[in-house]
């Protein structure tokens, strides 16, 4: 089992920045990929960014050049630095972890609101 706890959401003005954090605990060694998804009202959940254990990165086209995913392996934490935020980035952001055995785990989510 893997437990994920997100933090760092909030209200920010357009053009502003936020950093989300996701702390993992439990069966850390089983994790193969960690990432961030988001779900905006009335829309399906979508991948924002993910990073594999090997360091391979994957970003949604809509966030490339604005968002950066990174990890701190000593703290078993994954971060999402979000810059130049737009109103359409507003959503509930979920931390995700996938294991090599194809198990998938989710955090409870953290709200990001981009509004003036």
XYZ file of N, CA, C and O in Angstrom:
464
model
N 0.839 -1.194 0.000
C 0.000 0.000 0.000
C 0.875 1.247 0.000
O 1.945 1.273 0.593
N 0.385 2.254 -0.691
C 1.062 3.549 -0.745
C 0.062 4.616 -0.321
O -1.083 4.626 -0.781
N 0.488 5.497 0.540
C -0.352 6.626 0.946
C 0.258 7.910 0.373
O 1.478 8.087 0.393
N -0.631 8.773 -0.111
C -0.198 10.026 -0.726
C -0.949 11.182 -0.075
O -2.171 11.141 0.036
N -0.214 12.210 0.311
C -0.835 13.379 0.935
C -0.356 14.622 0.208
O 0.847 14.923 0.191
N -1.310 15.347 -0.384
C -0.986 16.571 -1.123
C -1.085 17.797 -0.224
O -1.823 17.796 0.764
N -0.373 18.828 -0.616
C -0.481 20.123 0.036
C -0.046 21.201 -0.956
O 0.568 20.896 -1.978
N -0.394 22.452 -0.637
C 0.097 23.564 -1.434
C -0.917 24.227 -2.334
O -0.599 25.199 -3.003
N -2.128 23.741 -2.372
C -3.124 24.395 -3.201
C -3.571 25.706 -2.602
O -3.166 26.080 -1.497
N -4.403 26.418 -3.350
C -4.918 27.679 -2.845
C -5.417 28.569 -3.952
O -5.611 28.127 -5.087
N -5.601 29.830 -3.610
C -6.088 30.843 -4.543
C -4.915 31.692 -5.010
O -4.127 32.179 -4.191
N -4.815 31.883 -6.309
C -3.738 32.691 -6.868
C -4.293 33.490 -8.039
O -5.233 33.056 -8.708
N -3.715 34.655 -8.265
C -4.146 35.481 -9.384
C -3.562 34.955 -10.693
O -2.502 34.313 -10.692
N -4.208 35.226 -11.811
C -3.633 34.846 -13.101
C -2.226 35.388 -13.250
O -1.949 36.548 -12.900
N -1.341 34.552 -13.756
C 0.059 34.922 -13.885
C 0.899 34.568 -12.685
O 2.132 34.653 -12.731
N 0.253 34.165 -11.612
C 0.961 33.823 -10.387
C 1.507 32.411 -10.386
O 1.417 31.692 -11.387
N 2.063 32.034 -9.249
C 2.702 30.721 -9.116
C 2.236 30.021 -7.845
O 1.869 30.669 -6.857
N 2.278 28.706 -7.910
C 2.020 27.855 -6.746
C 2.915 26.633 -6.851
O 3.277 26.222 -7.958
N 3.233 26.061 -5.709
C 3.958 24.790 -5.705
C 3.170 23.781 -4.899
O 2.877 24.015 -3.724
N 2.842 22.690 -5.550
C 2.161 21.589 -4.882
C 3.187 20.557 -4.426
O 4.200 20.337 -5.094
N 2.885 19.939 -3.300
C 3.740 18.872 -2.782
C 2.904 17.630 -2.544
O 1.726 17.721 -2.202
N 3.536 16.483 -2.702
C 2.871 15.213 -2.438
C 3.868 14.315 -1.724
O 4.898 13.941 -2.296
N 3.546 13.999 -0.479
C 4.410 13.134 0.314
C 3.904 11.703 0.248
O 2.724 11.443 0.515
N 4.778 10.798 -0.109
C 4.433 9.380 -0.202
C 4.943 8.628 1.012
O 6.016 8.921 1.544
N 4.169 7.641 1.429
C 4.583 6.772 2.529
C 4.052 5.363 2.266
O 3.234 5.151 1.382
N 4.541 4.427 3.043
C 4.129 3.038 2.839
C 5.150 2.297 2.001
O 6.354 2.421 2.209
N 4.675 1.589 0.997
C 5.541 0.763 0.143
C 6.214 1.619 -0.930
O 5.973 1.461 -2.133
N 7.096 2.477 -0.476
C 7.758 3.441 -1.374
C 8.539 2.720 -2.464
O 8.530 3.138 -3.633
N 9.195 1.647 -2.120
C 10.064 0.959 -3.076
C 9.299 0.359 -4.245
O 9.889 0.036 -5.281
N 7.980 0.228 -4.108
C 7.185 -0.358 -5.192
C 6.768 0.666 -6.238
O 6.267 0.303 -7.303
N 6.977 1.943 -5.955
C 6.521 3.005 -6.866
C 7.409 3.065 -8.100
O 8.635 3.115 -7.987
N 6.777 3.091 -9.259
C 7.494 3.187 -10.527
C 7.363 4.580 -11.142
O 8.293 5.075 -11.766
N 6.198 5.189 -10.958
C 5.926 6.507 -11.531
C 5.096 7.320 -10.550
O 4.191 6.775 -9.910
N 5.412 8.592 -10.443
C 4.584 9.509 -9.658
C 4.210 10.680 -10.535
O 4.974 11.087 -11.426
N 3.025 11.211 -10.284
C 2.600 12.309 -11.128
C 1.443 13.079 -10.537
O 1.001 12.821 -9.410
N 0.989 14.033 -11.315
C -0.130 14.898 -10.944
C -1.190 14.843 -12.038
O -0.862 14.929 -13.231
N -2.418 14.716 -11.609
C -3.585 14.808 -12.482
C -4.448 15.951 -11.961
O -4.290 16.401 -10.822
N -5.375 16.384 -12.779
C -6.317 17.413 -12.327
C -7.686 17.162 -12.929
O -7.819 16.577 -13.994
N -8.683 17.638 -12.200
C -10.057 17.563 -12.686
C -10.710 18.911 -12.458
O -10.860 19.355 -11.314
N -11.070 19.546 -13.543
C -11.793 20.818 -13.474
C -13.292 20.519 -13.490
O -13.712 19.463 -13.965
N -14.100 21.441 -12.982
C -15.552 21.219 -12.957
C -16.096 20.915 -14.347
O -15.788 21.619 -15.318
N -16.855 19.849 -14.445
C -17.467 19.485 -15.709
C -16.542 18.819 -16.708
O -16.937 18.554 -17.842
N -15.317 18.543 -16.288
C -14.350 17.931 -17.203
C -13.824 16.623 -16.625
O -13.934 16.356 -15.443
N -13.243 15.830 -17.490
C -12.642 14.581 -17.046
C -11.279 14.849 -16.412
O -10.610 15.849 -16.713
N -10.879 13.926 -15.573
C -9.550 14.027 -14.980
C -8.498 13.852 -16.080
O -8.642 12.998 -16.957
N -7.463 14.661 -16.019
C -6.424 14.609 -17.046
C -5.041 14.615 -16.413
O -4.831 15.179 -15.335
N -4.121 13.995 -17.120
C -2.734 14.003 -16.678
C -2.153 15.401 -16.838
O -2.330 16.046 -17.863
N -1.451 15.850 -15.810
C -0.740 17.126 -15.873
C 0.747 16.873 -16.121
O 1.342 17.407 -17.050
N 1.341 16.060 -15.273
C 2.765 15.755 -15.405
C 3.080 14.494 -14.610
O 2.424 14.216 -13.610
N 4.083 13.774 -15.072
C 4.513 12.594 -14.335
C 5.992 12.362 -14.555
O 6.581 12.822 -15.544
N 6.594 11.668 -13.590
C 8.013 11.363 -13.649
C 8.198 9.907 -13.244
O 7.601 9.438 -12.278
N 9.021 9.217 -14.021
C 9.268 7.810 -13.713
C 10.478 7.673 -12.798
O 11.261 8.622 -12.610
N 10.643 6.483 -12.259
C 11.790 6.216 -11.387
C 13.095 6.450 -12.143
O 14.094 6.855 -11.546
N 13.068 6.246 -13.445
C 14.266 6.454 -14.261
C 14.487 7.914 -14.616
O 15.473 8.261 -15.253
N 13.511 8.767 -14.247
C 13.657 10.186 -14.525
C 12.994 10.650 -15.804
O 13.156 11.812 -16.205
N 12.248 9.773 -16.460
C 11.533 10.181 -17.665
C 10.371 11.084 -17.284
O 9.621 10.797 -16.353
N 10.234 12.180 -18.026
C 9.210 13.176 -17.734
C 8.144 13.185 -18.823
O 8.441 12.965 -20.002
N 6.939 13.493 -18.413
C 5.826 13.592 -19.354
C 4.925 14.720 -18.888
O 4.501 14.742 -17.726
N 4.657 15.662 -19.782
C 3.809 16.808 -19.467
C 2.646 16.889 -20.444
O 2.792 16.587 -21.624
N 1.524 17.370 -19.943
C 0.428 17.725 -20.834
C 0.861 18.921 -21.675
O 1.576 19.816 -21.194
N 0.422 18.956 -22.920
C 0.814 20.063 -23.803
C 0.409 21.411 -23.224
O 1.110 22.413 -23.394
N -0.703 21.437 -22.526
C -1.236 22.704 -22.014
C -0.376 23.316 -20.912
O -0.544 24.498 -20.593
N 0.522 22.522 -20.315
C 1.330 23.049 -19.203
C 2.819 23.109 -19.529
O 3.604 23.598 -18.714
N 3.204 22.599 -20.680
C 4.623 22.605 -21.043
C 5.182 24.020 -21.037
O 4.565 24.944 -21.559
N 6.341 24.165 -20.418
C 6.983 25.461 -20.337
C 6.519 26.304 -19.157
O 7.122 27.329 -18.849
N 5.449 25.858 -18.491
C 4.931 26.610 -17.330
C 5.022 25.807 -16.035
O 5.257 26.371 -14.965
N 4.828 24.504 -16.133
C 4.840 23.637 -14.948
C 6.097 22.773 -14.962
O 6.573 22.360 -16.023
N 6.598 22.484 -13.774
C 7.761 21.607 -13.648
C 7.513 20.597 -12.540
O 7.179 20.981 -11.413
N 7.691 19.329 -12.858
C 7.578 18.276 -11.860
C 8.974 17.874 -11.410
O 9.912 17.820 -12.208
N 9.107 17.637 -10.106
C 10.403 17.241 -9.578
C 10.186 16.353 -8.355
O 9.078 16.284 -7.819
N 11.235 15.689 -7.947
C 11.131 14.793 -6.797
C 12.267 15.041 -5.820
O 13.344 15.522 -6.197
N 12.009 14.746 -4.580
C 13.024 14.727 -3.547
C 13.001 13.320 -2.968
O 12.142 12.994 -2.143
N 13.911 12.506 -3.440
C 13.860 11.106 -3.067
C 14.170 10.875 -1.590
O 13.757 9.867 -1.013
N 14.875 11.810 -0.981
C 15.182 11.639 0.446
C 13.936 11.846 1.301
O 13.848 11.344 2.408
N 12.989 12.625 0.764
C 11.762 12.892 1.503
C 10.570 12.155 0.913
O 9.449 12.304 1.389
N 10.825 11.360 -0.154
C 9.747 10.628 -0.824
C 8.618 11.584 -1.190
O 7.445 11.306 -0.932
N 8.996 12.701 -1.778
C 8.038 13.751 -2.109
C 8.171 14.136 -3.575
O 9.291 14.202 -4.105
N 7.036 14.383 -4.195
C 7.030 14.903 -5.565
C 6.391 16.282 -5.547
O 5.438 16.533 -4.799
N 6.959 17.185 -6.329
C 6.514 18.568 -6.371
C 5.996 18.912 -7.761
O 6.422 18.337 -8.763
N 5.102 19.882 -7.796
C 4.663 20.456 -9.065
C 4.750 21.969 -8.928
O 3.951 22.580 -8.216
N 5.748 22.538 -9.573
C 5.887 23.985 -9.600
C 5.069 24.525 -10.759
O 5.303 24.151 -11.916
N 4.117 25.377 -10.450
C 3.209 25.902 -11.461
C 3.424 27.409 -11.582
O 3.199 28.143 -10.623
N 3.874 27.834 -12.741
C 4.104 29.248 -13.007
C 3.169 29.741 -14.107
O 2.600 28.939 -14.847
N 3.040 31.043 -14.197
C 2.192 31.659 -15.230
C 0.813 31.013 -15.257
O 0.293 30.647 -16.317
N 0.224 30.895 -14.104
C -1.061 30.210 -14.000
C -2.162 30.963 -14.729
O -2.193 32.197 -14.740
N -3.052 30.179 -15.315
C -4.184 30.715 -16.064
C -5.480 30.270 -15.377
O -5.497 29.258 -14.677
N -6.566 31.002 -15.612
C -7.844 30.572 -15.003
C -8.203 29.134 -15.349
O -8.778 28.425 -14.505
N -7.844 28.701 -16.542
C -8.185 27.331 -16.941
C -7.334 26.274 -16.247
O -7.585 25.075 -16.389
N -6.334 26.698 -15.490
C -5.567 25.741 -14.683
C -6.285 25.414 -13.375
O -5.881 24.500 -12.654
N -7.313 26.173 -13.059
C -8.046 25.919 -11.835
C -8.713 24.557 -11.854
O -9.412 24.218 -12.801
N -8.474 23.782 -10.821
C -8.985 22.417 -10.750
C -8.599 21.819 -9.406
O -7.836 22.424 -8.636
N -9.093 20.623 -9.158
C -8.580 19.832 -8.042
C -7.416 19.008 -8.588
O -7.574 18.298 -9.575
N -6.287 19.145 -7.951
C -5.085 18.445 -8.379
C -4.865 17.219 -7.491
O -4.895 17.322 -6.255
N -4.642 16.093 -8.141
C -4.478 14.825 -7.438
C -3.086 14.270 -7.668
O -2.602 14.220 -8.813
N -2.479 13.814 -6.614
C -1.214 13.100 -6.714
C -1.496 11.639 -7.050
O -2.487 11.055 -6.552
N -0.649 11.075 -7.868
C -0.836 9.700 -8.335
C 0.469 8.931 -8.254
O 1.536 9.499 -8.519
N 0.375 7.687 -7.879
C 1.545 6.810 -7.881
C 1.166 5.488 -8.532
O 0.084 4.949 -8.273
N 2.046 5.022 -9.392
C 1.837 3.732 -10.051
C 3.000 2.816 -9.700
O 4.152 3.247 -9.670
N 2.675 1.562 -9.462
C 3.722 0.603 -9.141
C 4.026 -0.265 -10.354
O 3.275 -0.293 -11.328
N 5.123 -0.988 -10.271
C 5.523 -1.866 -11.364
C 4.501 -2.976 -11.579
O 4.379 -3.499 -12.691
N 3.756 -3.320 -10.541
C 2.725 -4.351 -10.667
C 1.386 -3.776 -11.078
O 0.362 -4.434 -10.962
N 1.402 -2.525 -11.546
C 0.230 -1.843 -12.109
C -0.814 -1.460 -11.075
O -1.950 -1.144 -11.427
N -0.455 -1.466 -9.798
C -1.343 -0.863 -8.808
C -1.249 0.653 -8.920
O -0.200 1.201 -9.247
N -2.349 1.305 -8.582
C -2.411 2.751 -8.709
C -2.999 3.339 -7.427
O -3.973 2.813 -6.886
N -2.396 4.429 -6.980
C -2.835 5.070 -5.743
C -3.050 6.554 -5.988
O -2.376 7.172 -6.828
N -3.995 7.115 -5.219
C -4.369 8.521 -5.378
C -4.376 9.225 -4.035
O -4.735 8.642 -3.013
N -4.000 10.493 -4.067
C -4.209 11.338 -2.918
C -5.631 11.852 -2.920
O -6.413 11.594 -3.838
N -5.973 12.623 -1.896
C -7.339 13.133 -1.782
C -7.576 14.360 -2.635
O -8.716 14.751 -2.856
N -6.509 14.989 -3.070
C -6.659 16.156 -3.923
C -6.478 17.461 -3.182
O -6.725 17.553 -1.981
N -6.034 18.454 -3.918
C -5.898 19.805 -3.369
C -6.427 20.805 -4.393
O -6.153 20.688 -5.590
N -7.193 21.760 -3.929
C -7.864 22.707 -4.827
C -6.912 23.819 -5.242
O -6.252 24.436 -4.392
N -6.887 24.090 -6.527
C -6.166 25.240 -7.074
C -7.180 26.123 -7.778
O -7.895 25.670 -8.674
N -7.250 27.372 -7.346
C -8.164 28.343 -7.952
C -7.344 29.505 -8.491
O -6.540 30.093 -7.759
N -7.536 29.818 -9.757
C -6.815 30.921 -10.400
C -7.850 31.970 -10.782
O -8.646 31.788 -11.703
N -7.821 33.057 -10.057
C -8.842 34.089 -10.256
C -8.347 35.423 -9.738
O -7.594 35.480 -8.767
N -8.810 36.475 -10.389
C -8.470 37.816 -9.916
C -9.554 38.350 -8.998
O -9.446 39.463 -8.483
